[in-house]
Structures are given as C-alpha cells and as structure tokens.
C-alpha cells in the first residue's frame, strides 16, 4: 500500500489473502546508520498499491469509511461484526509496508545549504533521512537479525500521537579482538575530477577522505580508482592493500580537476573494473564521489543504470553515492543510488567524511540482512488514522511483504532504522495499538526470518516533550524540522503537533545538553539557521 495512510477497500477481502493495489516499490537501498561501529569491521582505527490520498496530501482513508469492529491478535481486522459505534462494512486497510532505507544525504545537504545562508529546496528534503541521521537507543538483538522497538508519546494536538518503530542489528559478536570477522572488501572508487570539483570542499575533501580510509583498510582488502571528467580513466586497477598503501596514497594525492562532467563514463568504467576484478566471497562495492552535476554523455540516472544493469543484477555489485559541494544534484544522486541498490550520504567537512568512511561504508561490508522489509499493522479498534512520515519512494504492496522476489533493503552491521508515524487514536482507545514486523533474508543462505514488536494504546499516555525518552524527542525534532522545510512547497501536510521553529530550536538545544551529543547540537544550530531565514 501507499505507506502514508490507511485505505478503504471497495469490496471485502478474504481473510489471509494478499492485498492488491499499488505497484511494486522502487528498488531501494539498505541503510547508513548513526550507530558507532566497533573497530575491525572495515576501518578498525576510525575512532576519533493505490491509495485514498487526496491531491493535497491529506488522508481520505481510515475514518472516511466503515471499519471492522473486531480484530485478531496482531491487529488484522475481522469482518461482518459491529460494535454499535459504526456501521458494519468492508474493512479499512490498516497496514503500512515499506522497504528499509536509511540514507542521510538529504539531511547533510540541508545543513550545508542552511550554513550557506539559504533554505534547502523542499524537493530535496526527505524526512526519513533527517530522522535516521541520529543515534538511537534501541537494544541490540542477541544474534543475527533485528530487534524491534515500538514506543510512542502524545503530541499537543488532541488524540494525535507519534509512534516510533525502531529496528536495529548488532554491531559485533565480541570476538577475541573485540570485533567480528567480516569478508574482505573490494572497493572501486569512482571519483569526479571535473571542473566543478575544484571548488574548496569538493575534490580536496574527497582526497582527504580517501586518504583516511586507505590508512584504515585491512591488509586483505583491495582498492581500485577510476576518475572521470569528460572521459573516464582507470588510475589504479584493483590492487591489494597489503604492501601497496603508499602506492594508493600516491594515486589519491595526484588527483586534479579537469573539464566537463561525464558521470555516465565514470560509473560505466567503474562497474567494468569492479566486474573484471570481482572477488568471490568478498564484498564488492562501487563508491561514487561527486557533486553529480552531469553535463556530458548520458545525464539521466535511468539511462546510466541500464548500461550497468547486468553488473548490478548478476554480480550484486551495489553503488554507494557520496555527495559533495554547495551545488549538488541531490535528485540525480538519490535516483542513481536508489535504483542501483545502494545508499547515499553527503559530506561537507572532515568530521562528516570521517563518519561516512569510518562508520557508514564499513557497515555495508558486514551485511546482516538482504531484502529487508517492514510491515506495520495498526489496530482499527484503537486507530482512526495514521501517516508514515517520509519514505515516499520506498513503498511495497502489502501483499508483497512475504514475496521474496520483491526487493527490500540491504542492512549492515550496527545499523538502526527508524520509521515515525503520526497516529490519531479513537476516543477512549484502549488495548492493542500496533504490531510491527520486520522480514529479511539471511545474507548467506537467503533463508527468510521475521521478528515483531507491539505496543498498547495505554503506553501513549505521556507527552512527547516531557515524558518521552531523550532519543525519542530527538527523533521528533528531526521529523518536525523536515516537515517545516517541506511545508514551503505547498504540497506537504504538516505533521500533527508541529511547533514553531523557535520552539523547536529550544527543544533541540535542551536535548543537546541532556544527550551530550554533538550531532544534536548541530541539529539545534540548523533549526536556528532556518528560523533566521524564514523570518
């Protein structure tokens, strides 16, 4: 289903039958998490369906039609019964299904834009990427797979609450060296050296980032470097790190800018190198570092992806896009990584680069799950409406939740994934509220697994700003901030309980103190900057 709202059906559904409606989701990505990874994963030394949604984005489902009066355990509606409050009729759709995705590029680019004294284009603001840019407080699972945390709190609007669904994988297994054995990495770096990359904070930041990573790679890892401007050139064929660190550093230090930007040539050549040097048993990745301002060759992400389709599907080589620069084609990079089964991040300074290359990229080497999807089932006896905040392009048809042929996200070690819902409770709601289930395939055997968590309506009695945990409040600030930036395009419905930016900045400032988290301090600064620009 469209993962934004509940829906009503035109005819009753046979209990247990798959729901129809809605196209399959766009092929999506796994995640880049805020969790700090234990040393030894990759960089051991880095410690420093159709819907009833209206045209204006409002809800037309849920309380817009009759609902079933009884539910089975887990929230599935039964049919043909009445509780006297509403007429008997076909059941509303109280499922929300989506592929796991936790990119962070949208938030990173928004911070850079605000620091430059401009408001970000609303089209570049993806709320789920704001929410997933911060460390969470979820418990790790005991073994492989996920833990599922469901919690919530009341907002300032009557009957409206925020419900957080948190999914987390474990960092390591506590081996003798404090780290978990992982496969070697074969990384093909595709570096933009076009003229636009000469701007301070672009190619110089790329060089320092790659240098940092080179120092931390394991001896059994290997690296290739491809550059592109008007054409692509292989600067370093796939080369083992052992005995070759100095050579790799020399290639990186020698990178200089040239002329136009032919992303097609760079990505195509990068994949050719990756396929030619494919290492069985290793994690093979293409890492694109660019401002994505393509102006030569194919400038459509879809066209480029067609050229490398076989490399992606046959060999499973995924694309990790790292964006740089004040002028950055967010839509192009997001589309390229989204359809390339990969992820995106954005860096504007050395600390951001350290996080991407010391935390995010290493996590992609040690996979915990393939084709991971979440399905959140709301109980129609207690829930009147709901809305998933963000995840606009990651929807999955409800009936495809257990369809292994439908792609989900690839999730690595130490990842956390957060989905935040705005939920309107029925008056006097009590009892079961929602059950969240995550399904994934084992990375090695592709055997399916599931894990679930649930929450009762009574657990939502506390206020978000006074009773919720600090990390839940950070999640709320991030979501409300993204919503405020998105509202400016006129096609985004505000999240219930939103507060003015000045008050939101105050909440972020308070949370920065209580969490002692520099990332939350940066969030407060970004909200203050946005407040100053909106008047």
Coordinates of C-alpha atoms in Angstrom, one line a residue:
X1 CA 0.0 0.0 0.0
X2 CA 0.9 3.6 -0.2
X3 CA 2.8 3.9 3.1
X4 CA 1.3 7.2 4.1
X5 CA -2.2 6.5 5.2
X6 CA -4.8 3.9 5.8
X7 CA -7.2 3.0 2.9
X8 CA -10.6 1.6 2.5
X9 CA -11.4 -1.2 0.0
X10 CA -14.3 -1.4 -2.4
X11 CA -15.1 -5.0 -1.5
X12 CA -14.4 -7.2 1.4
X13 CA -11.1 -9.1 1.4
X14 CA -10.9 -12.8 2.2
X15 CA -9.0 -13.0 5.5
X16 CA -5.4 -14.1 4.9
X17 CA -5.5 -13.3 1.2
X18 CA -2.9 -10.8 -0.1
X19 CA -4.0 -7.3 -0.6
X20 CA -3.8 -5.9 -4.1
X21 CA -3.3 -2.5 -5.4
X22 CA -0.2 -0.4 -5.8
X23 CA 2.8 -1.0 -7.9
X24 CA 5.9 -2.8 -6.6
X25 CA 8.2 -0.5 -4.8
X26 CA 11.2 1.2 -6.4
X27 CA 14.3 -0.9 -5.9
X28 CA 15.7 0.6 -2.8
X29 CA 18.6 0.6 -0.5
X30 CA 19.7 -0.7 2.8
X31 CA 20.9 1.8 5.2
X32 CA 23.5 4.1 6.6
X33 CA 23.2 4.3 10.3
X34 CA 24.2 6.7 13.1
X35 CA 25.4 3.8 15.2
X36 CA 29.1 3.9 16.0
X37 CA 30.7 0.7 14.8
X38 CA 33.2 -1.3 16.8
X39 CA 36.7 -1.3 15.4
X40 CA 37.6 -4.1 13.0
X41 CA 34.5 -4.1 10.7
X42 CA 36.3 -2.3 7.9
X43 CA 38.2 0.6 9.4
X44 CA 39.4 -0.7 12.6
X45 CA 41.2 2.5 13.6
X46 CA 38.4 5.0 12.9
X47 CA 37.6 6.0 16.4
X48 CA 38.3 9.8 16.6
X49 CA -0.5 0.0 -4.2
X50 CA -3.4 2.6 -5.0
X51 CA -4.5 4.8 -2.2
X52 CA -7.2 7.2 -1.0
X53 CA -4.8 10.1 -0.5
X54 CA -6.1 13.4 -1.7
X55 CA -4.3 15.6 -4.1
X56 CA -3.2 17.9 -1.3
X57 CA -1.6 15.1 0.6
X58 CA -4.3 14.7 3.2
X59 CA -5.9 11.5 4.5
X60 CA -9.1 10.1 3.0
X61 CA -8.8 6.6 4.5
X62 CA -9.2 5.2 7.9
X63 CA -12.0 7.3 9.4
X64 CA -13.5 8.1 5.9
X65 CA -15.5 4.9 5.8
X66 CA -16.8 2.0 7.8
X67 CA -14.4 -0.1 9.8
X68 CA -14.4 -3.6 11.2
X69 CA -15.3 -3.7 14.9
X70 CA -13.1 -6.7 15.9
X71 CA -9.5 -7.6 15.4
X72 CA -7.5 -10.7 15.5
X73 CA -4.2 -10.7 17.5
X74 CA -1.7 -8.6 15.8
X75 CA -4.3 -6.1 14.5
X76 CA -5.7 -7.9 11.5
X77 CA -9.3 -6.9 11.0
X78 CA -12.2 -9.4 11.1
X79 CA -15.3 -8.8 9.1
X80 CA -19.1 -8.6 9.5
X81 CA -19.2 -7.6 13.1
X82 CA -20.3 -4.3 14.7
X83 CA -19.6 -2.6 18.0
X84 CA -22.6 -0.3 17.7
X85 CA -20.5 2.8 17.1
X86 CA -20.0 2.4 13.4
X87 CA -21.8 0.5 10.6
X88 CA -20.6 -2.9 9.5
X89 CA -18.8 -2.8 6.2
X90 CA -15.7 -3.7 4.3
X91 CA -12.5 -3.4 6.3
X92 CA -10.2 -0.4 6.1
X93 CA -6.6 -1.1 5.2
X94 CA -4.6 -0.6 8.4
X95 CA -1.3 -1.9 7.0
X96 CA 1.8 0.1 6.1
X97 CA 4.5 -1.7 4.2
X98 CA 7.9 -0.4 3.1
X99 CA 11.5 -1.4 2.3
X100 CA 14.1 -0.5 4.8
X101 CA 16.0 2.6 3.9
X102 CA 18.1 5.0 5.9
X103 CA 20.1 7.3 3.7
X104 CA 21.3 10.5 5.3
X105 CA 22.3 12.7 2.3
X106 CA 19.1 14.8 2.5
X107 CA 19.9 16.0 6.0
X108 CA 23.6 16.5 5.3
X109 CA 22.9 18.6 2.3
X110 CA 20.2 20.6 4.1
X111 CA 22.7 21.5 6.8
X112 CA 25.2 22.6 4.2
X113 CA 22.6 24.8 2.4
X114 CA 21.5 26.4 5.7
X115 CA 25.1 27.1 6.7
X116 CA 25.5 28.9 3.3
X117 CA 22.6 31.2 4.2
X118 CA 19.9 29.6 2.0
X119 CA 16.8 27.4 2.6
X120 CA 17.0 24.0 1.0
X121 CA 14.8 23.2 -1.9
X122 CA 11.7 21.4 -0.4
X123 CA 12.1 18.7 -3.1
X124 CA 15.5 17.7 -1.6
X125 CA 14.0 17.3 2.0
X126 CA 13.3 13.6 2.8
X127 CA 12.1 13.3 6.3
X128 CA 13.2 9.7 6.9
X129 CA 16.7 10.8 6.1
X130 CA 16.5 13.5 8.8
X131 CA 15.2 11.1 11.3
X132 CA 17.8 8.4 10.5
X133 CA 20.7 10.8 10.9
X134 CA 20.8 10.4 14.6
X135 CA 21.9 7.8 17.1
X136 CA 19.1 5.9 18.7
X137 CA 18.5 4.0 21.9
X138 CA 17.3 0.6 20.6
X139 CA 18.5 -2.6 22.2
X140 CA 20.7 -4.8 20.0
X141 CA 19.4 -8.3 19.2
X142 CA 21.1 -11.2 20.8
X143 CA 22.1 -12.8 17.5
X144 CA 21.9 -12.0 13.8
X145 CA 18.8 -10.2 12.5
X146 CA 16.9 -7.4 14.1
X147 CA 15.5 -6.2 17.4
X148 CA 12.1 -4.4 17.1
X149 CA 11.3 -1.5 19.4
X150 CA 7.9 0.2 19.3
X151 CA 7.2 3.2 21.5
X152 CA 5.2 6.5 21.4
X153 CA 4.0 9.6 23.0
X154 CA 1.2 12.1 22.8
X155 CA 1.5 15.3 20.8
X156 CA 0.0 18.7 21.7
X157 CA -2.9 18.0 19.3
X158 CA -5.8 16.1 20.8
X159 CA -5.9 12.4 20.0
X160 CA -2.7 12.6 17.9
X161 CA 0.4 10.8 18.9
X162 CA 3.8 9.9 17.4
X163 CA 4.7 6.2 17.2
X164 CA 8.3 5.2 16.6
X165 CA 9.2 1.9 15.1
X166 CA 12.9 1.1 15.6
X167 CA 14.8 -1.7 14.0
X168 CA 18.4 -2.5 15.0
X169 CA 21.1 -5.0 14.1
X170 CA 24.0 -5.9 16.3
X171 CA 27.5 -4.4 16.0
X172 CA 29.7 -7.4 16.6
X173 CA 30.0 -10.7 18.4
X174 CA 32.7 -9.9 20.9
X175 CA 35.5 -11.9 19.3
X176 CA 39.0 -12.2 20.7
X177 CA 40.0 -8.8 19.3
X178 CA 36.7 -7.2 20.2
X179 CA 35.5 -7.3 16.6
X180 CA 33.7 -9.7 14.3
X181 CA 35.3 -11.4 11.4
X182 CA 34.0 -9.9 8.1
X183 CA 34.7 -10.7 4.5
X184 CA 37.4 -8.7 2.7
X185 CA 36.3 -5.6 0.8
X186 CA 36.9 -4.9 -2.9
X187 CA 36.1 -1.2 -3.4
X188 CA 36.1 0.6 -6.7
X189 CA 36.2 4.3 -6.1
X190 CA 34.8 6.4 -9.0
X191 CA 36.0 10.0 -8.4
X192 CA 34.6 13.1 -10.1
X193 CA 37.6 15.3 -11.2
X194 CA 35.5 17.7 -13.4
X195 CA 36.0 21.5 -13.2
X196 CA 33.2 22.0 -10.7
X197 CA 35.1 19.8 -8.2
X198 CA 37.8 22.5 -8.0
X199 CA 35.6 24.4 -5.5
X200 CA 37.0 24.2 -2.0
X201 CA 35.3 21.5 -0.1
X202 CA 34.9 19.2 -3.1
X203 CA 38.0 17.4 -4.5
X204 CA 40.2 18.4 -1.6
X205 CA 37.7 16.8 0.8
X206 CA 37.5 13.7 -1.4
X207 CA 41.3 13.3 -1.3
X208 CA 41.5 13.6 2.4
X209 CA 38.5 11.2 2.9
X210 CA 40.1 8.6 0.7
X211 CA 43.4 9.0 2.4
X212 CA 41.8 8.5 5.8
X213 CA 40.2 5.3 4.5
X214 CA 43.4 4.0 3.0
X215 CA 45.1 4.2 6.3
X216 CA 42.4 2.1 8.0
X217 CA 41.8 -0.6 5.3
X218 CA 42.7 -4.2 6.2
X219 CA 45.6 -6.0 4.6
X220 CA 43.2 -8.4 2.8
X221 CA 41.1 -5.5 1.3
X222 CA 41.6 -4.2 -2.2
X223 CA 41.0 -0.9 -3.9
X224 CA 40.7 0.4 -7.5
X225 CA 40.4 4.1 -8.5
X226 CA 38.6 5.4 -11.6
X227 CA 38.4 9.1 -12.4
X228 CA 36.1 10.9 -14.8
X229 CA 35.7 14.4 -16.2
X230 CA 35.0 14.5 -20.0
X231 CA 36.0 10.8 -20.1
X232 CA 36.9 8.1 -17.7
X233 CA 40.3 6.8 -16.8
X234 CA 41.4 3.9 -14.6
X235 CA 44.1 5.4 -12.3
X236 CA 44.6 2.3 -10.2
X237 CA 43.5 -1.2 -11.2
X238 CA 42.1 -3.4 -8.4
X239 CA 45.1 -3.6 -6.0
X240 CA 45.5 -5.4 -2.7
X241 CA 46.2 -3.2 0.2
X242 CA 49.0 -5.3 1.6
X243 CA 52.3 -3.8 0.6
X244 CA 50.6 -1.1 -1.5
X245 CA 49.3 1.6 0.9
X246 CA 52.0 4.1 -0.3
X247 CA 51.0 3.5 -3.9
X248 CA 47.3 4.0 -3.2
X249 CA 48.1 7.2 -1.3
X250 CA 50.2 8.5 -4.3
X251 CA 47.3 7.9 -6.7
X252 CA 44.9 9.8 -4.4
X253 CA 47.2 12.7 -3.9
X254 CA 47.7 13.1 -7.6
X255 CA 44.0 13.7 -8.3
X256 CA 43.5 17.0 -10.1
X257 CA 40.4 18.6 -11.7
X258 CA 39.9 18.8 -15.5
X259 CA 36.9 19.8 -17.6
X260 CA 33.3 18.6 -18.1
X261 CA 31.3 16.0 -16.0
X262 CA 30.6 12.7 -17.7
X263 CA 29.1 10.7 -14.9
X264 CA 28.0 8.0 -17.3
X265 CA 31.6 7.3 -18.4
X266 CA 32.8 7.2 -14.8
X267 CA 30.1 4.9 -13.5
X268 CA 30.2 2.6 -16.5
X269 CA 34.0 2.3 -16.3
X270 CA 33.9 1.8 -12.6
X271 CA 31.5 -1.1 -12.9
X272 CA 33.6 -2.6 -15.7
X273 CA 36.6 -2.6 -13.3
X274 CA 34.6 -4.0 -10.5
X275 CA 33.3 -6.9 -12.6
X276 CA 36.7 -7.6 -14.1
X277 CA 38.2 -7.9 -10.7
X278 CA 35.2 -9.4 -8.9
X279 CA 36.4 -11.3 -5.7
X280 CA 34.3 -14.3 -4.8
X281 CA 33.5 -14.2 -1.1
X282 CA 34.4 -10.5 -0.8
X283 CA 32.1 -7.5 -0.5
X284 CA 32.2 -5.8 -3.9
X285 CA 31.2 -2.1 -4.0
X286 CA 31.4 0.8 -6.3
X287 CA 31.8 4.1 -4.4
X288 CA 30.9 7.3 -6.4
X289 CA 32.2 10.6 -5.1
X290 CA 30.8 13.5 -7.0
X291 CA 28.7 16.7 -7.0
X292 CA 26.5 14.8 -9.5
X293 CA 26.3 17.8 -11.9
X294 CA 26.3 15.7 -15.1
X295 CA 26.6 17.7 -18.3
X296 CA 28.3 15.4 -20.8
X297 CA 27.3 11.9 -22.0
X298 CA 24.1 10.4 -20.6
X299 CA 22.7 12.8 -18.0
X300 CA 19.8 10.6 -17.0
X301 CA 20.2 8.3 -14.0
X302 CA 17.9 5.7 -15.6
X303 CA 20.0 5.6 -18.8
X304 CA 23.2 5.1 -16.9
X305 CA 21.7 2.4 -14.8
X306 CA 20.6 0.5 -17.9
X307 CA 24.2 0.4 -19.1
X308 CA 25.3 -1.3 -15.9
X309 CA 22.2 -3.4 -15.3
X310 CA 23.9 -6.7 -15.6
X311 CA 26.7 -5.8 -13.3
X312 CA 24.1 -5.0 -10.6
X313 CA 21.8 -7.9 -11.1
X314 CA 24.1 -10.7 -12.0
X315 CA 27.1 -9.9 -9.7
X316 CA 25.3 -8.0 -6.9
X317 CA 27.7 -5.0 -7.0
X318 CA 25.9 -2.1 -5.3
X319 CA 26.5 1.6 -5.6
X320 CA 27.3 3.9 -2.6
X321 CA 27.0 7.6 -3.6
X322 CA 28.9 10.2 -1.6
X323 CA 27.8 13.8 -2.5
X324 CA 29.9 16.9 -2.1
X325 CA 29.7 20.6 -2.9
X326 CA 27.4 23.5 -2.3
X327 CA 25.9 23.0 -5.7
X328 CA 24.9 19.3 -5.6
X329 CA 22.4 17.4 -7.8
X330 CA 20.6 15.6 -4.9
X331 CA 17.9 14.2 -7.1
X332 CA 20.3 12.7 -9.6
X333 CA 22.5 11.0 -6.9
X334 CA 19.4 9.8 -5.0
X335 CA 17.9 8.2 -8.1
X336 CA 21.2 6.7 -9.1
X337 CA 21.8 5.0 -5.7
X338 CA 18.1 4.2 -5.2
X339 CA 17.9 2.2 -8.5
X340 CA 21.5 0.9 -8.0
X341 CA 20.6 -1.0 -4.8
X342 CA 22.8 1.3 -2.9
X343 CA 22.9 4.2 -0.5
X344 CA 23.7 7.9 -0.4
X345 CA 25.5 10.2 2.1
X346 CA 26.6 13.8 1.9
X347 CA 29.8 15.3 3.3
X348 CA 30.7 18.9 3.7
X349 CA 33.6 18.7 6.3
X350 CA 36.2 16.4 7.6
X351 CA 34.0 15.2 10.5
X352 CA 31.3 14.3 8.1
X353 CA 33.8 12.5 5.9
X354 CA 35.1 10.6 9.0
X355 CA 31.6 9.4 9.8
X356 CA 30.9 8.3 6.2
X357 CA 34.2 6.5 5.7
X358 CA 34.7 5.2 9.2
X359 CA 31.1 4.3 10.1
X360 CA 28.7 4.2 7.2
X361 CA 30.8 2.5 4.4
X362 CA 32.2 -0.1 6.8
X363 CA 28.7 -1.1 7.9
X364 CA 27.9 -2.0 4.3
X365 CA 30.7 -4.6 4.2
X366 CA 29.2 -6.8 7.0
X367 CA 25.7 -7.5 5.9
X368 CA 23.1 -8.7 8.4
X369 CA 20.1 -8.8 6.1
X370 CA 19.1 -8.8 2.5
X371 CA 15.8 -7.6 1.1
X372 CA 14.6 -6.3 4.4
X373 CA 11.0 -5.0 4.6
X374 CA 8.8 -3.8 7.4
X375 CA 5.1 -4.1 7.8
X376 CA 3.3 -2.1 10.5
X377 CA -0.3 -3.3 11.3
X378 CA -2.5 -0.8 13.1
X379 CA -5.5 -2.0 15.1
X380 CA -8.7 -0.4 13.7
X381 CA -10.3 -0.7 17.1
X382 CA -7.9 1.9 18.5
X383 CA -6.5 3.8 15.5
X384 CA -8.6 6.2 13.4
X385 CA -5.9 7.4 11.1
X386 CA -2.1 7.1 10.6
X387 CA 0.6 8.5 8.4
X388 CA 4.2 7.3 7.9
X389 CA 6.4 10.4 7.9
X390 CA 8.6 10.2 4.8
X391 CA 9.6 7.0 2.9
X392 CA 7.7 8.4 -0.1
X393 CA 9.6 6.3 -2.7
X394 CA 10.1 3.1 -0.7
X395 CA 6.6 1.7 -0.7
X396 CA 5.8 -2.0 -1.1
X397 CA 2.5 -3.5 -1.9
X398 CA 1.1 -5.1 1.2
X399 CA 0.7 -8.5 -0.4
X400 CA 4.4 -8.5 -1.4
X401 CA 5.7 -8.3 2.2
X402 CA 6.5 -12.0 2.2
X403 CA 7.3 -12.2 -1.6
X404 CA 11.0 -12.9 -1.7
X405 CA 11.1 -11.8 -5.4
X406 CA 10.3 -8.2 -4.4
X407 CA 13.3 -6.3 -3.4
X408 CA 13.9 -4.8 0.0
X409 CA 16.9 -3.1 1.6
X410 CA 20.3 -4.4 2.4
X411 CA 21.1 -3.8 6.1
X412 CA 24.5 -3.9 7.6
X413 CA 26.1 -4.5 11.0
X414 CA 25.3 -2.0 13.7
X415 CA 22.5 -0.3 11.8
X416 CA 19.4 1.2 13.2
X417 CA 16.3 2.1 11.1
X418 CA 13.6 4.4 12.3
X419 CA 10.1 4.9 11.0
X420 CA 8.0 7.5 12.6
X421 CA 4.2 7.6 12.4
X422 CA 1.6 10.3 13.2
X423 CA -1.3 8.3 14.7
X424 CA -4.8 9.6 15.5
X425 CA -6.4 7.4 18.2
X426 CA -10.1 6.8 18.6
X427 CA -11.7 8.5 21.6
X428 CA -11.2 6.3 24.7
X429 CA -8.9 4.0 22.8
X430 CA -7.5 1.1 25.0
X431 CA -5.8 -2.1 24.3
X432 CA -3.7 -3.2 21.3
X433 CA -2.5 -0.4 19.1
X434 CA 0.1 -1.6 16.6
X435 CA 2.3 -4.6 15.7
X436 CA 5.5 -4.0 13.7
X437 CA 7.1 -6.9 11.9
X438 CA 10.4 -6.9 10.0
X439 CA 11.2 -9.6 7.4
X440 CA 14.6 -10.3 5.9
X441 CA 16.7 -12.9 4.1
X442 CA 19.9 -14.3 5.6
X443 CA 22.8 -12.8 3.6
X444 CA 24.4 -16.2 3.1
X445 CA 21.6 -18.8 2.9
X446 CA 18.8 -16.4 1.8
X447 CA 16.5 -18.1 4.3
X448 CA 13.7 -15.8 5.4
X449 CA 13.3 -14.6 9.0
X450 CA 10.9 -12.4 10.9
X451 CA 10.8 -10.5 14.2
X452 CA 7.9 -8.5 15.7
X453 CA 7.2 -5.9 18.4
X454 CA 4.0 -4.3 19.6
X455 CA 2.6 -1.6 21.8
X456 CA -0.7 -0.9 23.6
X457 CA -2.6 2.4 23.4
X458 CA -2.1 2.9 27.2
X459 CA 1.7 3.3 26.5
X460 CA 1.0 6.6 24.7
X461 CA -0.2 8.4 27.8
X462 CA 2.9 10.6 28.2
X463 CA 3.7 13.9 26.4
X464 CA 6.4 13.8 23.7
X465 CA 8.3 16.8 25.2
X466 CA 8.1 15.8 28.9
X467 CA 7.6 12.0 29.2
X468 CA 9.4 10.5 26.1
X469 CA 13.0 9.4 26.2
X470 CA 15.6 12.0 25.0
X471 CA 16.3 10.0 21.9
X472 CA 12.6 9.8 21.0
X473 CA 12.5 13.6 21.4
X474 CA 15.5 14.0 19.1
X475 CA 13.6 11.9 16.5
X476 CA 10.5 14.2 16.9
X477 CA 12.6 17.3 16.5
X478 CA 14.2 15.9 13.3
X479 CA 10.8 15.0 11.9
X480 CA 9.2 18.3 12.7
X481 CA 12.2 20.1 11.3
X482 CA 12.0 18.3 8.0
X483 CA 8.2 18.8 7.9
X484 CA 8.7 22.6 8.4
X485 CA 11.2 22.7 5.5
X486 CA 8.9 20.6 3.3
X487 CA 5.7 22.6 4.0
X488 CA 7.1 25.5 1.9
X489 CA 6.2 23.7 -1.3
X490 CA 2.5 23.7 -0.5
X491 CA 2.1 20.0 -1.2
X492 CA 3.2 18.6 2.1
X493 CA 0.8 18.2 5.0
X494 CA 2.1 19.3 8.3
X495 CA 2.9 16.7 11.0
X496 CA 0.4 16.9 13.9
X497 CA 1.9 18.5 16.9
X498 CA 4.3 20.7 15.0
X499 CA 5.7 23.7 16.9
X500 CA 7.3 26.9 15.6
X501 CA 10.9 26.7 14.6
X502 CA 11.9 28.9 17.5
X503 CA 10.4 26.5 20.0
X504 CA 11.8 23.5 18.1
X505 CA 15.3 25.0 18.3
X506 CA 14.8 25.4 22.0
X507 CA 13.9 21.7 22.3
X508 CA 16.9 20.7 20.2
X509 CA 19.2 22.9 22.4
X510 CA 17.9 21.3 25.6
X511 CA 18.3 17.8 24.1
X512 CA 21.9 18.6 23.0
X513 CA 22.7 19.3 26.7
X514 CA 21.0 16.2 28.0
X515 CA 22.4 13.8 25.4
X516 CA 25.8 15.5 25.2
X517 CA 25.7 14.6 21.5
X518 CA 27.4 16.9 19.1
X519 CA 25.1 15.8 16.3
X520 CA 22.1 17.1 18.3
X521 CA 24.0 20.4 18.8
X522 CA 24.4 20.6 15.1
X523 CA 20.7 20.0 14.7
X524 CA 19.8 22.8 17.0
X525 CA 22.1 25.1 15.1
X526 CA 20.4 24.1 11.8
X527 CA 17.0 24.8 13.2
X528 CA 18.1 28.3 14.4
X529 CA 19.5 29.0 11.0
X530 CA 16.3 28.0 9.3
X531 CA 14.4 30.2 11.8
X532 CA 16.5 33.2 10.9
X533 CA 15.9 32.6 7.2
X534 CA 12.1 32.2 7.4
X535 CA 11.6 35.5 9.4

